[in-house]
Short mmCIF file of C-alpha atoms in Angstrom, two decimals:
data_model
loop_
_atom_site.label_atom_id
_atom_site.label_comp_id
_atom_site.label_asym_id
_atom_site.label_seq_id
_atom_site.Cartn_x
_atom_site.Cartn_y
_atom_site.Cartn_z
CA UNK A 289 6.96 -26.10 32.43
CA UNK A 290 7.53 -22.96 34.41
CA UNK A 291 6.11 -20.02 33.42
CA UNK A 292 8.20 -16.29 32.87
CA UNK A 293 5.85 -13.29 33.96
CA UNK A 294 5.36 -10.60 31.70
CA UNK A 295 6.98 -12.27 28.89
CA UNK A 296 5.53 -10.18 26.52
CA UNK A 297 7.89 -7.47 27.95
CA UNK A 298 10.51 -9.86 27.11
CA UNK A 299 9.70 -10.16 23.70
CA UNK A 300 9.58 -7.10 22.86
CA UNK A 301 12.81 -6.41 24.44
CA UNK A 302 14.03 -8.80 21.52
CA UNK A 303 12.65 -6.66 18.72
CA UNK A 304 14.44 -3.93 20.11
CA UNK A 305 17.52 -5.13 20.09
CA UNK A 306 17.24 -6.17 16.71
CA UNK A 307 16.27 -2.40 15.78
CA UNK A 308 18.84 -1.20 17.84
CA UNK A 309 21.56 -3.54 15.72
CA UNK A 310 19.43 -2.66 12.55
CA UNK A 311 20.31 1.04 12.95
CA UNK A 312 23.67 0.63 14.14
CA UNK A 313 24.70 -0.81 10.66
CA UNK A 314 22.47 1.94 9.52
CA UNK A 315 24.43 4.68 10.61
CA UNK A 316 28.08 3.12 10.89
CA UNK A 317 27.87 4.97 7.34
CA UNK A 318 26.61 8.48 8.32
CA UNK A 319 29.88 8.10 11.05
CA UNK A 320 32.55 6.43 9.15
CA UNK A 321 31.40 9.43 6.05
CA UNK A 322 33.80 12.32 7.54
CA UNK A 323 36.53 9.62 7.03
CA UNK A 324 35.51 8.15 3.49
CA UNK A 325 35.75 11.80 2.23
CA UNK A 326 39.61 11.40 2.92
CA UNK A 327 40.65 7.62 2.44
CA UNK A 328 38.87 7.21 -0.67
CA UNK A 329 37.87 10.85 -2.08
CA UNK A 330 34.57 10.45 -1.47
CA UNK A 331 32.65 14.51 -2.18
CA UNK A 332 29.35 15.29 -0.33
CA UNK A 333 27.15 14.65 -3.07
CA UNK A 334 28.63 11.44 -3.85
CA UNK A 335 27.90 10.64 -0.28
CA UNK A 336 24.19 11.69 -1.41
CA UNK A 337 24.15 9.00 -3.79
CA UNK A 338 25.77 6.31 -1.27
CA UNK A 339 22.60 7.49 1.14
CA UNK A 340 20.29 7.22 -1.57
CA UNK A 341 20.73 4.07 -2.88
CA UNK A 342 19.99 2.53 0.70
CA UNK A 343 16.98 4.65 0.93
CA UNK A 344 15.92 3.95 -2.85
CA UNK A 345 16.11 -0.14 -2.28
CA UNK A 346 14.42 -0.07 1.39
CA UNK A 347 11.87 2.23 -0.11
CA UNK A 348 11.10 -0.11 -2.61
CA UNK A 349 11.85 -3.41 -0.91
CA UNK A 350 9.34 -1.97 1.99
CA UNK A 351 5.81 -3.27 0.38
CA UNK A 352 7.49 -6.63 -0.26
CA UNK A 353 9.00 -7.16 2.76
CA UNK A 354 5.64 -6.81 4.54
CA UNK A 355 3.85 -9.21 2.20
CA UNK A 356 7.02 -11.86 3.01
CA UNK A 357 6.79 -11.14 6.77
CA UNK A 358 2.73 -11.65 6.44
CA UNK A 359 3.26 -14.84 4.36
CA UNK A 360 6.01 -16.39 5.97
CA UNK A 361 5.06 -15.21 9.73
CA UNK A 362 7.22 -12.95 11.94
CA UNK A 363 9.83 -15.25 13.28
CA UNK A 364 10.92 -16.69 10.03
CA UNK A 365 10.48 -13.66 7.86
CA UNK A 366 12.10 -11.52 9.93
CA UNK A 367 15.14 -14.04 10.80
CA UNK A 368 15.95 -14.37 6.83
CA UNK A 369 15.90 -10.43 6.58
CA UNK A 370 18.37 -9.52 9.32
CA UNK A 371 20.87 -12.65 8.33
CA UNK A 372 21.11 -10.68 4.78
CA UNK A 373 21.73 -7.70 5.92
CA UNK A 374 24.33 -8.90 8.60
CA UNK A 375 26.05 -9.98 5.41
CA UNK A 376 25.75 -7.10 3.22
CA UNK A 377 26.83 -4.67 6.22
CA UNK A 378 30.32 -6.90 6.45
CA UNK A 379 30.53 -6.98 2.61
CA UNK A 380 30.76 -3.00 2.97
CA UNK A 381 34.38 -3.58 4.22
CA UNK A 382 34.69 -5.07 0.36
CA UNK A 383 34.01 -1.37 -1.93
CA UNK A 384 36.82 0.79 -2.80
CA UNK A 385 34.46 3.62 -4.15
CA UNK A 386 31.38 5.51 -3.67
CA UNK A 387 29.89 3.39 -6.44
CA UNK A 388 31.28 -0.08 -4.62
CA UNK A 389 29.39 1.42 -1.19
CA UNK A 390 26.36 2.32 -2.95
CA UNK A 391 26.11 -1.07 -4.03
CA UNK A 392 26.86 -2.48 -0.95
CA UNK A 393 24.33 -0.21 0.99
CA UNK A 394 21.36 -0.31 -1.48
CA UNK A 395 21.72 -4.35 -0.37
CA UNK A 396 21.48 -3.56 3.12
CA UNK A 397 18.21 -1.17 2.90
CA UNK A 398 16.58 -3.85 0.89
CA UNK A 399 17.19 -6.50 3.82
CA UNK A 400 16.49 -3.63 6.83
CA UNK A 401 13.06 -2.92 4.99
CA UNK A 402 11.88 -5.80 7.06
CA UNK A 403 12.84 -3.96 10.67
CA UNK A 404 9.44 -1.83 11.29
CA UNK A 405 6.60 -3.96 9.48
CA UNK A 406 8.22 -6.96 11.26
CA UNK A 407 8.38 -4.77 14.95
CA UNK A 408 4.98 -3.62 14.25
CA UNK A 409 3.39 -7.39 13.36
CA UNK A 410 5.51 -8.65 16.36
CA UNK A 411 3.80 -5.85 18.13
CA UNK A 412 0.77 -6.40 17.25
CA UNK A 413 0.54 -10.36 17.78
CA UNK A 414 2.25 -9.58 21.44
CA UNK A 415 0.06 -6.99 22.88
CA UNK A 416 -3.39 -5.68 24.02
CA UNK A 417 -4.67 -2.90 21.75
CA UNK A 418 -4.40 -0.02 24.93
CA UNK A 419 -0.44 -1.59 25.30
CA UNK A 420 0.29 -1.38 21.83
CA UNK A 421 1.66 2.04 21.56
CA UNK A 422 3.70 1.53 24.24
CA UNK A 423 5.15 -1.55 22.67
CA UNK A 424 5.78 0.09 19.34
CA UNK A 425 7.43 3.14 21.57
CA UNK A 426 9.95 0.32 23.27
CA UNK A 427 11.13 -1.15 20.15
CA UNK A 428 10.97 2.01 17.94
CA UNK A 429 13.39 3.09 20.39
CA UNK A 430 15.71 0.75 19.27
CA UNK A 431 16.20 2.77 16.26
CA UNK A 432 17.22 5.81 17.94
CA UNK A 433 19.75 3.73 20.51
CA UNK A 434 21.33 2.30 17.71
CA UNK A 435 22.04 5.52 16.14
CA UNK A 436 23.55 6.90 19.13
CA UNK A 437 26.14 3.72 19.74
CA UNK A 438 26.99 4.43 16.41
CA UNK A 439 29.21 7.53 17.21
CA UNK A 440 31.83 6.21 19.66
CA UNK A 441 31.58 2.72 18.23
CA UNK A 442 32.40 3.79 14.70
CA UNK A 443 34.64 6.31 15.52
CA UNK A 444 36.57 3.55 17.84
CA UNK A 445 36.83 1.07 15.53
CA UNK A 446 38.23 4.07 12.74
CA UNK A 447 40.47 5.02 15.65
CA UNK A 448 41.93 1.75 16.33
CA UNK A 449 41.64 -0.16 12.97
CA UNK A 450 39.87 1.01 10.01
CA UNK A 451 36.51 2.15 8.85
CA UNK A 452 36.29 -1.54 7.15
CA UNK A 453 36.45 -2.95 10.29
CA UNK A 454 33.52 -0.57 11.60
CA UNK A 455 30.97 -2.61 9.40
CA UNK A 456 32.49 -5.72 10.20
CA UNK A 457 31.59 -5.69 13.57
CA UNK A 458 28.61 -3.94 13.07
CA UNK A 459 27.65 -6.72 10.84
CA UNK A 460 28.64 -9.72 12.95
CA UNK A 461 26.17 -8.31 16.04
CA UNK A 462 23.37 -8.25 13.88
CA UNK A 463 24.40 -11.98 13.05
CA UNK A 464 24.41 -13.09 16.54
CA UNK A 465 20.65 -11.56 17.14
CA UNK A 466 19.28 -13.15 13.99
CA UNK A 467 20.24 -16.81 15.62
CA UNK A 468 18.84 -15.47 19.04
CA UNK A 469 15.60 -14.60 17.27
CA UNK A 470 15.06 -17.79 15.71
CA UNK A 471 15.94 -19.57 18.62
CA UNK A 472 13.18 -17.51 21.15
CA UNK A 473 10.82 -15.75 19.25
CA UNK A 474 7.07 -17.47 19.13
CA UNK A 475 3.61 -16.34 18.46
CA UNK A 476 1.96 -16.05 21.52
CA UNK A 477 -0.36 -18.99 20.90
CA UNK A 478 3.00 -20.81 20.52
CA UNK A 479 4.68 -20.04 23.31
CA UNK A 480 4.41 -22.81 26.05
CA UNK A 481 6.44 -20.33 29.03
CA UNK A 482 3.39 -18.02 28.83
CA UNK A 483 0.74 -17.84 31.01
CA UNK A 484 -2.69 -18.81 30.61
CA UNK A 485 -3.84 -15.55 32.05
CA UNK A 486 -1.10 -13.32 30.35
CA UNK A 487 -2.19 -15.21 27.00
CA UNK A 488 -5.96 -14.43 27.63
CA UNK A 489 -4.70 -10.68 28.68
CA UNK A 490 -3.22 -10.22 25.29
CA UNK A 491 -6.05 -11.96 22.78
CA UNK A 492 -8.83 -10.76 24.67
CA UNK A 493 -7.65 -7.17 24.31
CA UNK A 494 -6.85 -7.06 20.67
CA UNK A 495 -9.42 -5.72 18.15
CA UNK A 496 -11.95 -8.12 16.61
CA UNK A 497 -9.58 -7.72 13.30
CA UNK A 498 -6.80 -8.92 14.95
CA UNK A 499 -8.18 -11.85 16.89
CA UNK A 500 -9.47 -13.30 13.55
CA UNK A 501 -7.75 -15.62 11.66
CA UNK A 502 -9.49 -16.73 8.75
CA UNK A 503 -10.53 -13.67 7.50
CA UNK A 504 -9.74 -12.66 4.03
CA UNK A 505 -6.69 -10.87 3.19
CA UNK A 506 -6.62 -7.75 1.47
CA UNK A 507 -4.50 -7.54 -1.59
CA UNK A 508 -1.91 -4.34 -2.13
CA UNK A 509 -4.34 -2.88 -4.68
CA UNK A 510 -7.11 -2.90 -2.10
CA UNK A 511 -4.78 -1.22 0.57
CA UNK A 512 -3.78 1.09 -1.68
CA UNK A 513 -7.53 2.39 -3.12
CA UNK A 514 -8.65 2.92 0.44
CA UNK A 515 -8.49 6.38 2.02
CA UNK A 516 -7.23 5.15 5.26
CA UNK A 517 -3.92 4.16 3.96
CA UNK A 518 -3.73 7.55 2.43
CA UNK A 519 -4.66 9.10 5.67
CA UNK A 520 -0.93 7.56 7.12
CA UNK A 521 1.14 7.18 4.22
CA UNK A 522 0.73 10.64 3.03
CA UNK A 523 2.19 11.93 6.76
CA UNK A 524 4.64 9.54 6.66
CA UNK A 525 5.77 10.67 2.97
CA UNK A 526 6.11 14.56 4.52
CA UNK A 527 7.99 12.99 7.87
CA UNK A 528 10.43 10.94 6.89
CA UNK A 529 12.58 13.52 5.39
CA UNK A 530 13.85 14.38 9.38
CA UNK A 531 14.48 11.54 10.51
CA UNK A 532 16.53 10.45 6.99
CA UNK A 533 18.57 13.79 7.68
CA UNK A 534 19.21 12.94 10.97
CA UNK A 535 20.53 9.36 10.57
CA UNK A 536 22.75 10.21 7.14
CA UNK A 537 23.80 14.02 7.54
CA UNK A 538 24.19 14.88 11.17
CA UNK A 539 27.57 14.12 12.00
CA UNK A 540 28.79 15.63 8.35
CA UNK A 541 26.66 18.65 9.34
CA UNK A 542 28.55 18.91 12.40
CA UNK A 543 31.63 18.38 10.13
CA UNK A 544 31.19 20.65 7.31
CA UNK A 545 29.37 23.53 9.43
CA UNK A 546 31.04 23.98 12.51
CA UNK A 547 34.61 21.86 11.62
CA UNK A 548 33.98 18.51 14.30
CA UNK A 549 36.76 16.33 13.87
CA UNK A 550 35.78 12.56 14.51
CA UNK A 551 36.32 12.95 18.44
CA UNK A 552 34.08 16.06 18.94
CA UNK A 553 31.60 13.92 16.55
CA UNK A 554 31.67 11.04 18.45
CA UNK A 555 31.09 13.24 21.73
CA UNK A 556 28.22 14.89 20.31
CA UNK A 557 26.32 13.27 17.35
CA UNK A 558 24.78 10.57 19.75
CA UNK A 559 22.84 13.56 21.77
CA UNK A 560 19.96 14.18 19.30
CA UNK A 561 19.50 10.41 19.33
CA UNK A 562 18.95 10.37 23.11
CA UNK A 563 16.19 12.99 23.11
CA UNK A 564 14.76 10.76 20.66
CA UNK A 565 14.94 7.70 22.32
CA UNK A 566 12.91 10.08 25.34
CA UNK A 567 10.24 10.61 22.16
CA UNK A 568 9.88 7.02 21.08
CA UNK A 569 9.21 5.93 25.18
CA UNK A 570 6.86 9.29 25.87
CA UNK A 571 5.50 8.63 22.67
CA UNK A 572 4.21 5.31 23.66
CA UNK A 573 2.81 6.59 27.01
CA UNK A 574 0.80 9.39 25.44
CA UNK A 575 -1.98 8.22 23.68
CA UNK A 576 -3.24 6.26 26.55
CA UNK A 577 -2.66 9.35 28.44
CA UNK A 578 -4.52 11.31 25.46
CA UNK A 579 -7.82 8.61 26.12
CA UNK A 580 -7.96 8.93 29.33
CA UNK A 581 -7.78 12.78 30.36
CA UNK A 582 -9.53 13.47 26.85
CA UNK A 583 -12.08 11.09 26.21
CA UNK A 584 -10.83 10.47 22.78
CA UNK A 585 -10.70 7.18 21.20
CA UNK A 586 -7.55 5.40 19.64
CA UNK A 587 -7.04 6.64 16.39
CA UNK A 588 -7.50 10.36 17.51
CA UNK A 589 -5.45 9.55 20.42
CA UNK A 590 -2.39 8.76 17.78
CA UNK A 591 -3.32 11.85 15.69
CA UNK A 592 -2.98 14.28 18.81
CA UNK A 593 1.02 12.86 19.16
CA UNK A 594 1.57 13.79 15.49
CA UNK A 595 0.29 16.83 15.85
CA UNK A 596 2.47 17.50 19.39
CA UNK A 597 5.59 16.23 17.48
CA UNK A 598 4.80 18.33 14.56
CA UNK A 599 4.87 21.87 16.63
CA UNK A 600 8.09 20.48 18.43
CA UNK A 601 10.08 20.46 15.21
CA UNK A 602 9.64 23.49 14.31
CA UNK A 603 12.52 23.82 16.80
CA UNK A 604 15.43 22.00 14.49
CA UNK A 605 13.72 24.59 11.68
CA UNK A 606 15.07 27.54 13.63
CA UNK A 607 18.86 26.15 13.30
CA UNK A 608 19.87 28.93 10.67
CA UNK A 609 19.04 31.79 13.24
CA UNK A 610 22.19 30.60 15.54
CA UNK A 611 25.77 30.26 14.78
CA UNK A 612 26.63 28.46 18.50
CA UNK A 613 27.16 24.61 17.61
CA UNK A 614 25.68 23.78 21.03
CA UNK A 615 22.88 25.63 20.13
CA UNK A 616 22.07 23.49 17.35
CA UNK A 617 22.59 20.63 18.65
CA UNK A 618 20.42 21.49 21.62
CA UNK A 619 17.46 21.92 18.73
CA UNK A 620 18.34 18.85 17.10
CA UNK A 621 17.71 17.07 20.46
CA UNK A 622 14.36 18.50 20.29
CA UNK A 623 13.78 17.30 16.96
CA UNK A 624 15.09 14.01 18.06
CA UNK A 625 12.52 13.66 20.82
CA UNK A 626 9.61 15.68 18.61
CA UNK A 627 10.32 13.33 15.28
CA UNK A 628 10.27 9.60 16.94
CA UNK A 629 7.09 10.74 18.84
CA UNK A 630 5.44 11.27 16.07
CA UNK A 631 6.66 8.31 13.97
CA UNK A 632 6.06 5.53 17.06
CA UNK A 633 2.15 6.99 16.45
CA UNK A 634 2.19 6.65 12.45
CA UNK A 635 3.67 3.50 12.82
CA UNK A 636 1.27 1.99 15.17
CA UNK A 637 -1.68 3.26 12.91
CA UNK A 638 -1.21 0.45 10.45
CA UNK A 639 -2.04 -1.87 13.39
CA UNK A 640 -5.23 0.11 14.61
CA UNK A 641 -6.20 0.98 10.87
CA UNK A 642 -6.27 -2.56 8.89
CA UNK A 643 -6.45 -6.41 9.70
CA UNK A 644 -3.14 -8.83 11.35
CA UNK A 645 -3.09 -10.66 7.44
CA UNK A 646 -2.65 -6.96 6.14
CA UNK A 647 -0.68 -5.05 9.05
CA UNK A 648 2.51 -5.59 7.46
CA UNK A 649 1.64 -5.25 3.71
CA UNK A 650 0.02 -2.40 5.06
CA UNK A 651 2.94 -0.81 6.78
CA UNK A 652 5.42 -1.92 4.08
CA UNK A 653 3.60 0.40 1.81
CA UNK A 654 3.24 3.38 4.02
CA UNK A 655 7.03 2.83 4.68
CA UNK A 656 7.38 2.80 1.26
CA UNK A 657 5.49 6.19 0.70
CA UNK A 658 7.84 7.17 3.91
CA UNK A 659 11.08 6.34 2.13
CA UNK A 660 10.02 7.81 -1.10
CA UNK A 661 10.22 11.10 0.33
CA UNK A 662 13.61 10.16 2.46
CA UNK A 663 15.61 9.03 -1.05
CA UNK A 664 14.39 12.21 -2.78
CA UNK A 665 15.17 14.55 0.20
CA UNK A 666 19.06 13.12 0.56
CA UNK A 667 19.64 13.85 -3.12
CA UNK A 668 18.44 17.40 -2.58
CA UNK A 669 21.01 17.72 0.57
CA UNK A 670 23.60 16.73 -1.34
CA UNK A 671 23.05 18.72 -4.18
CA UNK A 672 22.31 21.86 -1.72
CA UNK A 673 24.44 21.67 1.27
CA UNK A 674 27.88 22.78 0.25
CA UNK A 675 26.39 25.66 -2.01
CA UNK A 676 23.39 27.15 0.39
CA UNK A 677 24.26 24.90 3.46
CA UNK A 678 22.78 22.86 5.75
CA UNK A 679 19.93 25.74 7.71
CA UNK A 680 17.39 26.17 5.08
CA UNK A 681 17.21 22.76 4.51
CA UNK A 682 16.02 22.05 8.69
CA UNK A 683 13.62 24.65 7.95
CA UNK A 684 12.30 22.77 5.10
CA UNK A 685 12.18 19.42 7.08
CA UNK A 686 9.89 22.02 10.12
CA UNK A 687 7.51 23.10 7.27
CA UNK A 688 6.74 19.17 6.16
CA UNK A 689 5.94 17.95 9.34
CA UNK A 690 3.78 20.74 9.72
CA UNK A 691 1.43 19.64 6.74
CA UNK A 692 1.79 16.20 7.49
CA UNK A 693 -0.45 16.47 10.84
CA UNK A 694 -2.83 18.69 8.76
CA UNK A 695 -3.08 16.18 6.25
CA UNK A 696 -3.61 13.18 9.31
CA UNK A 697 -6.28 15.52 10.91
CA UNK A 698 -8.55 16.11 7.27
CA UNK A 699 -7.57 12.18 5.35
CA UNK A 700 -7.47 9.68 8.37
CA UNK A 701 -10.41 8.87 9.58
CA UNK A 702 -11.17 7.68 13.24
CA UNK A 703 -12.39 4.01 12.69
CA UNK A 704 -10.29 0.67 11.38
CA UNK A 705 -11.44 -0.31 8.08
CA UNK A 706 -12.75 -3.43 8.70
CA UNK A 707 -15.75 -0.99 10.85
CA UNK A 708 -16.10 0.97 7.85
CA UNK A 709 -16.38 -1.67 5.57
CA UNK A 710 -19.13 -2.82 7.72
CA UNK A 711 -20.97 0.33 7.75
CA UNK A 712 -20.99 1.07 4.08
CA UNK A 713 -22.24 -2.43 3.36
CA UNK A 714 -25.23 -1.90 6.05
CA UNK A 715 -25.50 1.76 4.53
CA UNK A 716 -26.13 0.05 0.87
CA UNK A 717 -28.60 -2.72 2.03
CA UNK A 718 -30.44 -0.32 4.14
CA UNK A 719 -30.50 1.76 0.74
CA UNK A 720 -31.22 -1.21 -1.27
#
């Protein structure tokens, strides 16, 4: 059987479509919103409650969605996930009130909760430790394309039919790429079209608790009592918040602050997710970059992007200080780029931190910590931004990501667990 080169490129050019689809049902809602308000009298913060009911049911569906995706493997789990929420993005086109699209979105966050842990375990089982990053920064960009095809797809669709038929479409893509996975996607020791020496590359290079298979499984109580899950999910709890503003409220910003009609939105609400599409590539490239020229190993390598991403959106902070619209979108592109920088490194963390049977219980729980803080900051836009508007609120978003790389640099320490599990065990028998 011939052999494809570098088909682990090719793989993970699969999960990011699938992200890129996942957020472009995602944020046909944040699009069609300016529209809702009008057909079917829709106010801002019952928008609030339409975005919090997705985030509410992916934050909670996040922990389980891991431990399905790490007991039913990547290609199955993952499949089942994005064939629901294909469905529950066309059933969208059904509701004929907030409370009918609340419904219908809360079902499509609890089938999307699958998207990241199942990127990152696909990730992980794909790719050399030193590639890993980069990986993670190729698919996570998926999340940031999809956000930006959302604008003039959306907005054409509106346009030319009706903001039902925006989700039906939307919905039928993701379809299509939940066959394709099933169809192509194989663990590497699987695959019969890759290499002998591209399969060696990949297990040889992963971490010793990665290339074992029959070790034992940590359970969700375990992840949670150890500090190292605290030392991501606590950063990913004060991060969040930016990038759930950008996906849900940035072309009703543009609509409510600075009077976009759906043309000018779909011209310029696709911008800040370019500049983070640069974030989630650059991202990838910069820890390696950070090991190399520094000396540092992984883990600190990862904390140094958070940190970088963290002083970059302060920019997006300073939107209250301008009153030009291209101004602020300019600083929203720099939050675009600064944000997905710094979540491609949290992400990854779960794979350098814990074990492939825990990765994605792991990162279903840190997502879940993530979304936590995403659900609770969309209720507080939409109970804030028509009264004290949209600029204090950015400023707020700055200040979190601030404290989240303080709180990576003083909780996460530099070693997976599984190496300090094995030093406090030699500690207490040398003790003993």
């Amino acid at each position: 059987m011939r052999k494809i080169k570098g088909l682990r490129w090719y793989m993970i050019g699969l999960v990011t479509i699938g992200t890129v689809l996942g957020y472009l049902t995602r944020n046909a809602m944040s699009v069609a919103a300016p529209s809702l308000e009008g057909s079917l009298g829709i106010t801002t913060q019952q928008y609030s409650y339409i975005v919090a009911a997705y985030s509410a049911c992916y934050t909670l569906m996040q922990p389980v969605a891991g431990y399905i995706l790490d007991v039913l493997g990547t290609k199955i789990g993952y499949a089942m996930f994005a064939i629901l929420w294909a469905i529950f993005c066309m059933g969208t086109a059904l509701a004929n009130s907030w409370v009918g699209l609340a419904m219908a979105r809360g079902a499509v966050g609890m089938a999307e909760a699958a998207m990241i842990p199942a990127g990152l375990k696909a990730s992980s089982e794909w790719f050399p430790a030193k590639e890993r990053s980069i990986a993670v920064g190729y698919f996570n960009v998926g999340s940031s394309v999809g956000a930006m095809l959302a604008p003039p797809l959306v907005v054409w669709a509106i346009v030319a039919h009706s903001w039902e038929m925006a989700f039906i479409i939307t919905g039928v893509l993701s379809l299509i790429w939940a066959i394709c996975w099933l169809i192509f996607y194989k663990h590497p020791k699987d695959q019969k079209k890759l290499s002998t020496a591209e399969r060696d590359y990949i297990l040889d290079g992963q971490e010793a608790h990665h290339q074992t298979t029959n070790a034992k499984k940590m359970s969700a109580w375990q992840i949670l009592r150890n500090r190292q899950f605290w030392g991501i999910a606590l950063p990913r709890f004060l991060a969040e918040p930016a990038w759930g503003t950008f996906n849900a409220w940035i072309p009703l910003f543009m609509f409510k602050a600075y009077g976009f009609n759906l043309k000018e939105i779909a011209m310029f609400a696709w911008m800040p997710m370019l500049f983070a599409d640069f974030g989630c590539i650059l991202g990838g490239y910069l820890p390696p970059f950070f090991q190399k020229h520094f000396g540092v190993n992984l883990i600190v390598s990862r904390k140094l992007v958070v940190t970088l991403g963290a002083v970059l959106m302060i920019g997006p902070g300073m939107i209250g200080l301008f009153t030009s619209p291209y101004v602020a979108i300019a600083l929203l592109c720099v939050g675009g780029f600064a944000h997905q920088a710094l979540s491609g490194a949290l992400i990854t963390l779960s794979s350098d931190v814990f074990g492939r049977n825990e990765v994605a219980t792991a990162n279903g729980l840190t997502g879940m910590a993530a979304w936590t803080a995403s659900t609770m900051f969309a209720l507080v836009v939409g109970a804030l931004a028509d009264t004290m508007g949209f600029s204090p609120l950015f400023a707020a978003l700055s200040v979190f990501d601030i404290l989240a790389a303080i709180v990576i640099w003083t909780v996460l320490q530099n070693k997976p667990v599984s190496e300090l599990e094995q030093e406090r065990l030699q500690t207490a028998e040398a003790n003993s």
